[in-house]
Tab-separated table of C-alpha atoms in Angstrom:
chain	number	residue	atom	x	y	z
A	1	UNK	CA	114.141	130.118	69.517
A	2	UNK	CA	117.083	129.400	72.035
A	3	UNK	CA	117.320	126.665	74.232
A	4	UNK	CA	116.470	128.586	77.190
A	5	UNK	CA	113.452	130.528	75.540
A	6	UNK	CA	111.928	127.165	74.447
A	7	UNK	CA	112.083	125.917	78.523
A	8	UNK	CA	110.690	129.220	79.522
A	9	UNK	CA	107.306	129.280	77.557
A	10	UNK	CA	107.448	125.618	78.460
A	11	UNK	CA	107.773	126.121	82.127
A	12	UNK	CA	104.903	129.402	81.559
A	13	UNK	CA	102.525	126.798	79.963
A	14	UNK	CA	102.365	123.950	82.676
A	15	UNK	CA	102.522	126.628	85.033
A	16	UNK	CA	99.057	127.516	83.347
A	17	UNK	CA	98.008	124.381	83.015
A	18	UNK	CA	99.176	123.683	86.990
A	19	UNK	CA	96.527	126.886	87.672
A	20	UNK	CA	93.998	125.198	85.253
A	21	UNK	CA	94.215	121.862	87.062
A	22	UNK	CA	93.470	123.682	90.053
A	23	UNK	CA	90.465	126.071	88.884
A	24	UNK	CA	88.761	123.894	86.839
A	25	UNK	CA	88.641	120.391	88.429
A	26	UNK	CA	86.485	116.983	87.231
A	27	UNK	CA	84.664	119.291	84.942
A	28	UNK	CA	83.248	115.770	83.791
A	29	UNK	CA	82.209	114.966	87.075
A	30	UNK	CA	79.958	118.165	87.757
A	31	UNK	CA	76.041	118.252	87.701
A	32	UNK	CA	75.975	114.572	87.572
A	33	UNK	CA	74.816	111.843	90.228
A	34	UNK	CA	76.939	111.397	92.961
A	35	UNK	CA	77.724	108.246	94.613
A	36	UNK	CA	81.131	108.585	95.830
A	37	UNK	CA	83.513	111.492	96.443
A	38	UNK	CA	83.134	113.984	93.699
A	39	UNK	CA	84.877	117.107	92.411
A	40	UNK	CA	83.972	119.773	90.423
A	41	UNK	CA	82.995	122.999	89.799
A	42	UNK	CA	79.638	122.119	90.462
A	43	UNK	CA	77.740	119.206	92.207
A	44	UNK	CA	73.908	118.828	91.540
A	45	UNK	CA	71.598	116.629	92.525
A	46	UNK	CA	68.671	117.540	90.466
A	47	UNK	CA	64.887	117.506	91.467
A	48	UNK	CA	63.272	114.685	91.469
A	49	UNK	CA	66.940	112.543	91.497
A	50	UNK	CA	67.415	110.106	94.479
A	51	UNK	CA	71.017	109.176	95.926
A	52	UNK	CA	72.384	107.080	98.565
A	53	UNK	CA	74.917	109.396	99.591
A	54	UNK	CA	76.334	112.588	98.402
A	55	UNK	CA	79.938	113.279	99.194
A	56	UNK	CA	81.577	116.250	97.266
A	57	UNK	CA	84.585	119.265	97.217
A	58	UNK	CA	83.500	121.778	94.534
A	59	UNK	CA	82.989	125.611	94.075
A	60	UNK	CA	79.213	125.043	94.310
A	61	UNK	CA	77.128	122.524	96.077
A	62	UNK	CA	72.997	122.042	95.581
A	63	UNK	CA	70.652	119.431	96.825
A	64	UNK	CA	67.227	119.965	94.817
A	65	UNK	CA	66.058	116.149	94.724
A	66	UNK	CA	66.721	113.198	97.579
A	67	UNK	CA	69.509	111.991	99.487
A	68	UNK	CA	68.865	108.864	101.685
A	69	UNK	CA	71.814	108.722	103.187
A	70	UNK	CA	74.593	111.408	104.513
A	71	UNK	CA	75.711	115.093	102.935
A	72	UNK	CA	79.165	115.186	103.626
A	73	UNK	CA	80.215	118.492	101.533
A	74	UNK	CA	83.111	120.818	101.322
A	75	UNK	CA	82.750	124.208	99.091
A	76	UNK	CA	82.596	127.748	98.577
A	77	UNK	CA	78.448	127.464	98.588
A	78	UNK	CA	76.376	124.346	100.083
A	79	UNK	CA	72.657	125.271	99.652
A	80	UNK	CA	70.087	122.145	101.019
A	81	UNK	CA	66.635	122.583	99.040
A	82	UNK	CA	65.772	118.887	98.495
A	83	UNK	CA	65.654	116.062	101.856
A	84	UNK	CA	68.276	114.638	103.115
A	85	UNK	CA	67.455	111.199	104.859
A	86	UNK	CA	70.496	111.226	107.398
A	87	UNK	CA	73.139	114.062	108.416
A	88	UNK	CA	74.453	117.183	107.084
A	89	UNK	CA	78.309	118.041	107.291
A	90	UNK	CA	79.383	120.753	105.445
A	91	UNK	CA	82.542	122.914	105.673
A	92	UNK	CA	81.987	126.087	103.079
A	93	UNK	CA	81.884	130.119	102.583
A	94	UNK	CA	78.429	129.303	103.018
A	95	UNK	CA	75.551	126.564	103.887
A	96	UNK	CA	72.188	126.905	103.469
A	97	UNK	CA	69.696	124.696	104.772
A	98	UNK	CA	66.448	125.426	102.760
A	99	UNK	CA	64.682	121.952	102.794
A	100	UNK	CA	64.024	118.698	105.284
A	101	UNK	CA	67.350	117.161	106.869
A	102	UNK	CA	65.608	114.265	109.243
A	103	UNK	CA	69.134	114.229	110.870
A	104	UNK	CA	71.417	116.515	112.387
A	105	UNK	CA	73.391	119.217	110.618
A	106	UNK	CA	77.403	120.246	111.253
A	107	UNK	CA	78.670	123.037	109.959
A	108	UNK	CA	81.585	125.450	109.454
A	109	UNK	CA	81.371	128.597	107.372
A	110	UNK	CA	81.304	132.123	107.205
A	111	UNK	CA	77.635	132.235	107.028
A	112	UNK	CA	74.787	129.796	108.412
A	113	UNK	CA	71.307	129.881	107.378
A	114	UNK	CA	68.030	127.586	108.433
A	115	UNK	CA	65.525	129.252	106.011
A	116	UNK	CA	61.864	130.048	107.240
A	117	UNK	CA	59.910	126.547	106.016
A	118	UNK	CA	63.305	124.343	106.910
A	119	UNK	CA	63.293	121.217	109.341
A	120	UNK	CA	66.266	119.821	111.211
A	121	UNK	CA	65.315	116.489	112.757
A	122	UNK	CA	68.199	116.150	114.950
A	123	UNK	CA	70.277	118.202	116.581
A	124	UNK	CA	72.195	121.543	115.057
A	125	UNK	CA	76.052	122.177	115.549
A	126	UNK	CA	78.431	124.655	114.020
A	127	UNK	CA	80.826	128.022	113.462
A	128	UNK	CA	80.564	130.967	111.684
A	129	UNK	CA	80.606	134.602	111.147
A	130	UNK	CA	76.740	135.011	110.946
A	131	UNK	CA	73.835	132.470	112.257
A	132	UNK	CA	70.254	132.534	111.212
A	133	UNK	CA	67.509	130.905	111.917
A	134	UNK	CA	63.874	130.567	110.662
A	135	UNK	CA	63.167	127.063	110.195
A	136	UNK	CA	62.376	124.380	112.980
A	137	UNK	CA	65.561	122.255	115.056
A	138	UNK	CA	64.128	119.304	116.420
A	139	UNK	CA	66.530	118.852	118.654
A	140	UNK	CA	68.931	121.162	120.724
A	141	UNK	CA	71.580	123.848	119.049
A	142	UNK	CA	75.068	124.217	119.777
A	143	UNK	CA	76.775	127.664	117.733
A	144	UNK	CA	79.634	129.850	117.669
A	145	UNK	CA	79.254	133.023	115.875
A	146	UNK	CA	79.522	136.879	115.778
A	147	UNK	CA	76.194	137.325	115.469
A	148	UNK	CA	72.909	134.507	115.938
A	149	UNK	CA	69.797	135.646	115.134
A	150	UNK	CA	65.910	133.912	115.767
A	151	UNK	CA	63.666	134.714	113.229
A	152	UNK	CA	59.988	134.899	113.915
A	153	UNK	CA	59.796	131.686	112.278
A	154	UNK	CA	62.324	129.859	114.184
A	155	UNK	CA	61.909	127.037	116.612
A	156	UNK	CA	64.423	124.848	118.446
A	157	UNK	CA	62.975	121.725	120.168
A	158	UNK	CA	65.794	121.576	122.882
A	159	UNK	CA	68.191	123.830	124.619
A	160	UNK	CA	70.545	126.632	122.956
A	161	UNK	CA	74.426	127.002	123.591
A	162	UNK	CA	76.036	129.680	122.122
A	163	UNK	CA	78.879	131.626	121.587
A	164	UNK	CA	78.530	135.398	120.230
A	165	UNK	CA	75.849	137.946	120.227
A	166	UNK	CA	72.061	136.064	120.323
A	167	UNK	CA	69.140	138.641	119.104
A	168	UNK	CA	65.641	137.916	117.849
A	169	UNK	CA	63.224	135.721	118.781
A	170	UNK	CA	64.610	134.315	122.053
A	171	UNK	CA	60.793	132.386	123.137
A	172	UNK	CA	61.856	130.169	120.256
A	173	UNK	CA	63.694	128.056	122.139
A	174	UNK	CA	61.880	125.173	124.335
A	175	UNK	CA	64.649	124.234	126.093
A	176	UNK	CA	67.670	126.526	128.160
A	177	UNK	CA	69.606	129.138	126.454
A	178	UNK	CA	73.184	129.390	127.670
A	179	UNK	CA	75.906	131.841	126.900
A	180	UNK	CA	79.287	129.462	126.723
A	181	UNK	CA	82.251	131.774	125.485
A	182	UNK	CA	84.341	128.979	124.883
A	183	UNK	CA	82.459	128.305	121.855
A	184	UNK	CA	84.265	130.920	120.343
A	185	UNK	CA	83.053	133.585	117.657
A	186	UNK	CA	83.489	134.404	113.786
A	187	UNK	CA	83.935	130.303	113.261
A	188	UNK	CA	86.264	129.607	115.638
A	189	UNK	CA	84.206	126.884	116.320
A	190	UNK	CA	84.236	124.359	113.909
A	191	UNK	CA	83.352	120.930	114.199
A	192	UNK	CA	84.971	118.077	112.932
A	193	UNK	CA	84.397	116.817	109.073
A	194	UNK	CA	87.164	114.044	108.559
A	195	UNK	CA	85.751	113.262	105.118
A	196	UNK	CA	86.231	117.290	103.986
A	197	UNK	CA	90.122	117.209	105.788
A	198	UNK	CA	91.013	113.844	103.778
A	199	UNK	CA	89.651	114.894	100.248
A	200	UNK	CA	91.307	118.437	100.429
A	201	UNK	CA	94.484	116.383	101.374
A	202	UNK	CA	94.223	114.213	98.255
A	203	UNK	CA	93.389	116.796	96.296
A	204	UNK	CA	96.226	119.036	97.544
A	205	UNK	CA	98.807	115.848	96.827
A	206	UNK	CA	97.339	115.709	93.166
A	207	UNK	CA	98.438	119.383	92.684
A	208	UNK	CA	101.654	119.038	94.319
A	209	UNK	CA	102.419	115.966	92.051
A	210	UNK	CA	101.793	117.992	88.947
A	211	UNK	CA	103.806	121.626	90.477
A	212	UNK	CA	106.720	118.499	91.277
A	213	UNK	CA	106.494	117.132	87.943
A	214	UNK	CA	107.163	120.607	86.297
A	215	UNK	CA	110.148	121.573	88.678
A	216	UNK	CA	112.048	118.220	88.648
A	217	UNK	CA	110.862	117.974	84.509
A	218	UNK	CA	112.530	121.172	83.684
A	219	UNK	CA	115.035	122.040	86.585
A	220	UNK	CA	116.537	118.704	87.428
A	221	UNK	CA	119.940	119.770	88.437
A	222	UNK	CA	118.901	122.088	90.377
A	223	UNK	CA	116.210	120.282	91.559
A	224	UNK	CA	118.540	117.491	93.115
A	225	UNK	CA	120.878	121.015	94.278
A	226	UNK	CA	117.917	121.690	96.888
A	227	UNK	CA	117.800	117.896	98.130
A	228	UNK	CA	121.383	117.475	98.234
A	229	UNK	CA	121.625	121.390	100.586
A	230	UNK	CA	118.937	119.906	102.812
A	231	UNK	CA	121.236	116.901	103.260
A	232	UNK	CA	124.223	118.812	103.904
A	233	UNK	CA	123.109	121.778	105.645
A	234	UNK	CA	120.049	121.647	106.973
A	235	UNK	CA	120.252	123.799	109.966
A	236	UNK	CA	120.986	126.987	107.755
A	237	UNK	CA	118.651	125.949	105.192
A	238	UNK	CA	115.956	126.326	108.118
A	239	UNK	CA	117.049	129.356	109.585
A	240	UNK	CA	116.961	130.972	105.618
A	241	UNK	CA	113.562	129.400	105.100
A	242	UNK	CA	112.136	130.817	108.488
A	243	UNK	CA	113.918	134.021	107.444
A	244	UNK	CA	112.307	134.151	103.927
A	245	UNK	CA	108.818	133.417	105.676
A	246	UNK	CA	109.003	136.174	108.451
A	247	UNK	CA	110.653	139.016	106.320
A	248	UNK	CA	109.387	139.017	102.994
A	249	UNK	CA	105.664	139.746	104.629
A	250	UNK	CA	107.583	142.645	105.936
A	251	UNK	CA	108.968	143.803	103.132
A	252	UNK	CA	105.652	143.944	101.346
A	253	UNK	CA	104.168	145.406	103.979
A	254	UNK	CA	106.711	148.501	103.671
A	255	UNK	CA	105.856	148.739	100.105
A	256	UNK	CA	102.372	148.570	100.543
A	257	UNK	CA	102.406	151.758	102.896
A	258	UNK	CA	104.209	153.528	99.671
A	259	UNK	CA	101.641	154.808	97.216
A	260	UNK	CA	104.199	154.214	94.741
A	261	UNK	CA	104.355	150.148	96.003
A	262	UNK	CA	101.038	148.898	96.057
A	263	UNK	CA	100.846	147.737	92.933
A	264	UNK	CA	104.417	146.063	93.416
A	265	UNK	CA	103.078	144.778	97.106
A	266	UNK	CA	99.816	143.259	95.116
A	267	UNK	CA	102.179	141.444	92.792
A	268	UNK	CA	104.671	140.562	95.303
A	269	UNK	CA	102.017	138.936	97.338
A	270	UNK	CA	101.148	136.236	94.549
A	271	UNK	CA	104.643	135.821	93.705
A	272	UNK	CA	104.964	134.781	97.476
A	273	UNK	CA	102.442	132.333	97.980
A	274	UNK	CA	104.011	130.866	95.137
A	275	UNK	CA	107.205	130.484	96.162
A	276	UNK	CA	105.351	129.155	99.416
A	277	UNK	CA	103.984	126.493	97.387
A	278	UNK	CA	107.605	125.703	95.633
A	279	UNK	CA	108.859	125.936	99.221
A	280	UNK	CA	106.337	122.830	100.384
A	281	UNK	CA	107.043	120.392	97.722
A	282	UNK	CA	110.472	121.075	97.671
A	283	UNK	CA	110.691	120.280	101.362
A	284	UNK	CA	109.347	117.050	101.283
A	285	UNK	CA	111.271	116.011	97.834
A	286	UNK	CA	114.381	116.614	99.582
A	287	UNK	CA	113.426	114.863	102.487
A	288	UNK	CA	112.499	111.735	100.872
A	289	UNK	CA	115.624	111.973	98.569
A	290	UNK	CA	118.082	111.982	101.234
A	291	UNK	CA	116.053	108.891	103.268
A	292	UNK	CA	116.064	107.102	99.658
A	293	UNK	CA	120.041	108.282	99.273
A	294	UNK	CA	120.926	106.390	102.493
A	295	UNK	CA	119.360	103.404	101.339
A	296	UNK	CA	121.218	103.497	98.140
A	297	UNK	CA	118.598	104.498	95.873
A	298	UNK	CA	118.974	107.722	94.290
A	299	UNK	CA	115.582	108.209	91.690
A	300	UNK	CA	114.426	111.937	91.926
A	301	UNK	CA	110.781	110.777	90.658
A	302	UNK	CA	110.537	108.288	93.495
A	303	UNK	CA	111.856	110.805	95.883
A	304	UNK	CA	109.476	113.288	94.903
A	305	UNK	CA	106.191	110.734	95.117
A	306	UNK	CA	107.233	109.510	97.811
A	307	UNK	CA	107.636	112.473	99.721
A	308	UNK	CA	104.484	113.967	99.017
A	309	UNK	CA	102.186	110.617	100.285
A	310	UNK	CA	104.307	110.647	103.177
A	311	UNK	CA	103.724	114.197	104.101
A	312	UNK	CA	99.691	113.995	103.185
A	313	UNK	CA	99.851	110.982	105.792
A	314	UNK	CA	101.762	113.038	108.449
A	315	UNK	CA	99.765	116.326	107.666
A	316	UNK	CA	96.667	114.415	109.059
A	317	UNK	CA	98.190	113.972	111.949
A	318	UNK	CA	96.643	116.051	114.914
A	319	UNK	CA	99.065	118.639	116.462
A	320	UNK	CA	102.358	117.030	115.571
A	321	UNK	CA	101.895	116.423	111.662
A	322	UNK	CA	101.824	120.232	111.766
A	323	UNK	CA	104.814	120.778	113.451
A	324	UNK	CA	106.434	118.228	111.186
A	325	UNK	CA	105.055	119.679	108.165
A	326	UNK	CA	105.962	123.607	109.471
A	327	UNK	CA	109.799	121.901	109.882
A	328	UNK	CA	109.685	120.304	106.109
A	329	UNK	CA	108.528	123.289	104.573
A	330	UNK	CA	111.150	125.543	106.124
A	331	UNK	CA	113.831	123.138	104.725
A	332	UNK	CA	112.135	123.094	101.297
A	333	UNK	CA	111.553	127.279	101.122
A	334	UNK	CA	115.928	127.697	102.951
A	335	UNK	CA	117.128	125.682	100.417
A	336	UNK	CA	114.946	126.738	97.617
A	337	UNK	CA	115.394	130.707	98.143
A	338	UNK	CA	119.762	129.944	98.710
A	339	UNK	CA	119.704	128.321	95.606
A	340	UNK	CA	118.381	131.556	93.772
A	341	UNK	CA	120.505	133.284	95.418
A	342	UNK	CA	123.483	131.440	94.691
A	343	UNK	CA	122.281	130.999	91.048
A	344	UNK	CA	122.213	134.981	91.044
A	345	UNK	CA	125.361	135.417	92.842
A	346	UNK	CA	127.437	133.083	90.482
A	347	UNK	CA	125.883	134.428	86.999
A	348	UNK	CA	126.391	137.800	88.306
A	349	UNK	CA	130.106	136.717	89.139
A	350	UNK	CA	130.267	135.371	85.413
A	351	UNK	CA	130.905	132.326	86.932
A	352	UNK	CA	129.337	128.714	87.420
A	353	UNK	CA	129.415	126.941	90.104
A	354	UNK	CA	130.164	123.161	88.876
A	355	UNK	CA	129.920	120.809	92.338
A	356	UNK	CA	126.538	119.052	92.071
A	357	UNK	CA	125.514	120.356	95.691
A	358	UNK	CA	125.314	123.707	94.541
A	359	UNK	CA	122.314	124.041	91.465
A	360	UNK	CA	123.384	126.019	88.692
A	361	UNK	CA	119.444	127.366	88.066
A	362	UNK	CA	116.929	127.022	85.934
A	363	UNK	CA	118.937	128.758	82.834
A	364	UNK	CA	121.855	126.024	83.437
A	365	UNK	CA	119.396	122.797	83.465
């Protein structure tokens, strides 16, 4: 096996294990007792278990037993079924609130349920595609949503705001009902879960860390190409990156309308949000290596921890850490995609390009 076969099927099995990481997180973690932040691909508290708190990001999220404290949960399913002694947040494709939560409940999702036998104590806020309700709400209701529906069952204490189409059982509510567009529909509406926004961000850094590790591991020439084109040309490297992000949708779009191209479109697509991905870490690697460079310290490791903490910190920033963020990543993708292309251009040339500035590819590492 050559020298470049042997850093291929390297580079294919982190990539793996970079997808792995991903999939299949704190598998150690899962169906045990939560006391802090957990993730997984399941978090259970069992019947007839009792918890303080239970904070968690997994693919599945179930409350059979007691939680005295908060529910602060992000994941693809959040189902209630046990009590919960304090409040409910939960950001997920779905929340369910089957049991006793004595306070209020926040939620955004796709869909929202408050199953027949169900008791909010305090007050119920959230977005989603669908809304419906069966149980009891102590306290007053405040929902965005296509559709919101009152079961039979249902009863709300205080008054209804809403945002979407409102059908069923409209004598359930005690209080006023009041149509308020500006709550938006189909989870526009979404209130805010710091916890959920700060553990996606760490685990999002841990990720980026490992896709880092793999690209500066086994491409470090042209690695520190990419940093050193952001330094020196950063304007162009921009205007490619905005370019790459505006017309390669396109061009899958034009494929897709071929027969011929879906399949190609399909695979295109994940290739993409790769690249997107390559085009993020990148960005803030070679931001942080050219701050580090002016101070005199030129460590591609550093550069590339460093750059990712900083940009989780500035990500959390409201309104401008996007902007920030948007501006990074457009350096990272420009300079990533002309360094392919130059790579391409100069083995297609049968020529190298030698000046450290310009990365010689993968192949040449």
């Amino acid at each position: 096996m050559t020298r470049t076969q042997l850093r291929t099927s390297l580079f294919a099995v982190l990539i793996a294990l970079v997808v792995c990481v991903g999939l299949v997180p704190g598998a150690v973690a899962a169906q045990t007792q939560v006391q802090d932040a957990q993730t997984g691909g399941t978090v259970v508290v069992e019947e007839g278990e009792t918890v303080d708190n239970l904070e968690a990001f997994a693919g599945t999220v179930v409350v059979d037993g007691t939680v005295t404290g908060d529910v602060e949960a992000v994941a693809g399913s959040i189902r209630i079924n046990g009590d919960v002694g304090g409040n409910v947040e939960a950001t997920g494709g779905s929340v369910t609130i089957a049991g006793t939560v004595d306070g209020s409940v926040e939620a955004a999702t796709g869909s929202l349920e408050i199953a027949e036998g169900a008791t909010i104590g305090g007050d119920l806020s959230g977005g989603a595609g669908s809304v419906a309700i069966d149980g009891t709400i102590d306290g007053s209701a405040e929902l965005g949503a296509d559709t919101i529906r009152l079961g039979d069952e249902a009863a709300i204490g205080g008054d209804l705001r809403y945002g979407g189409d409102l059908e069923g059982n409209t004598d359930a509510v005690a209080g006023t009902i009041e149509q308020d567009s500006s709550l938006g529909t189909g989870g526009d509406f979404a209130p805010s879960i710091p916890f959920g926004s700060w553990l996606v961000a760490g685990y999002t850094l841990a990720l980026n860390l490992v896709l880092g590790a793999v690209l500066l591991g086994l491409f470090p020439r042209f690695s520190d190409g990419v940093a050193d084109r952001v330094g020196r040309t950063p304007l162009r490297s921009g205007l490619v990156g905005l370019g790459v992000l505006v017309g390669f949708p396109v061009l899958l779009i034009a494929l897709a309308i071929t027969i011929v191209g879906i399949p190609l479109s399909i695979v295109g697509a994940f290739a993409f949000a790769f690249v997107l991905w390559i085009g993020v870490v990148y960005g803030w690697f070679a931001v942080a290596a050219q701050a580090l460079s002016a101070a005199d310290v030129e460590n591609r490791w550093l550069a590339l921890v460093v750059g990712l903490l900083v940009g989780t910190l500035i990500s959390q920033i409201p309104y401008v850490g996007g902007l920030i963020s948007l501006l990074v990543f457009l350096l990272g993708l420009g300079a990533f995609a002309y360094g392919l292309y130059s790579h391409r251009k100069a083995v297609g040339g049968g020529r190298q390009e030698p000046q450290r500035g310009v990365p010689e590819g993968p192949a040449a590492d």
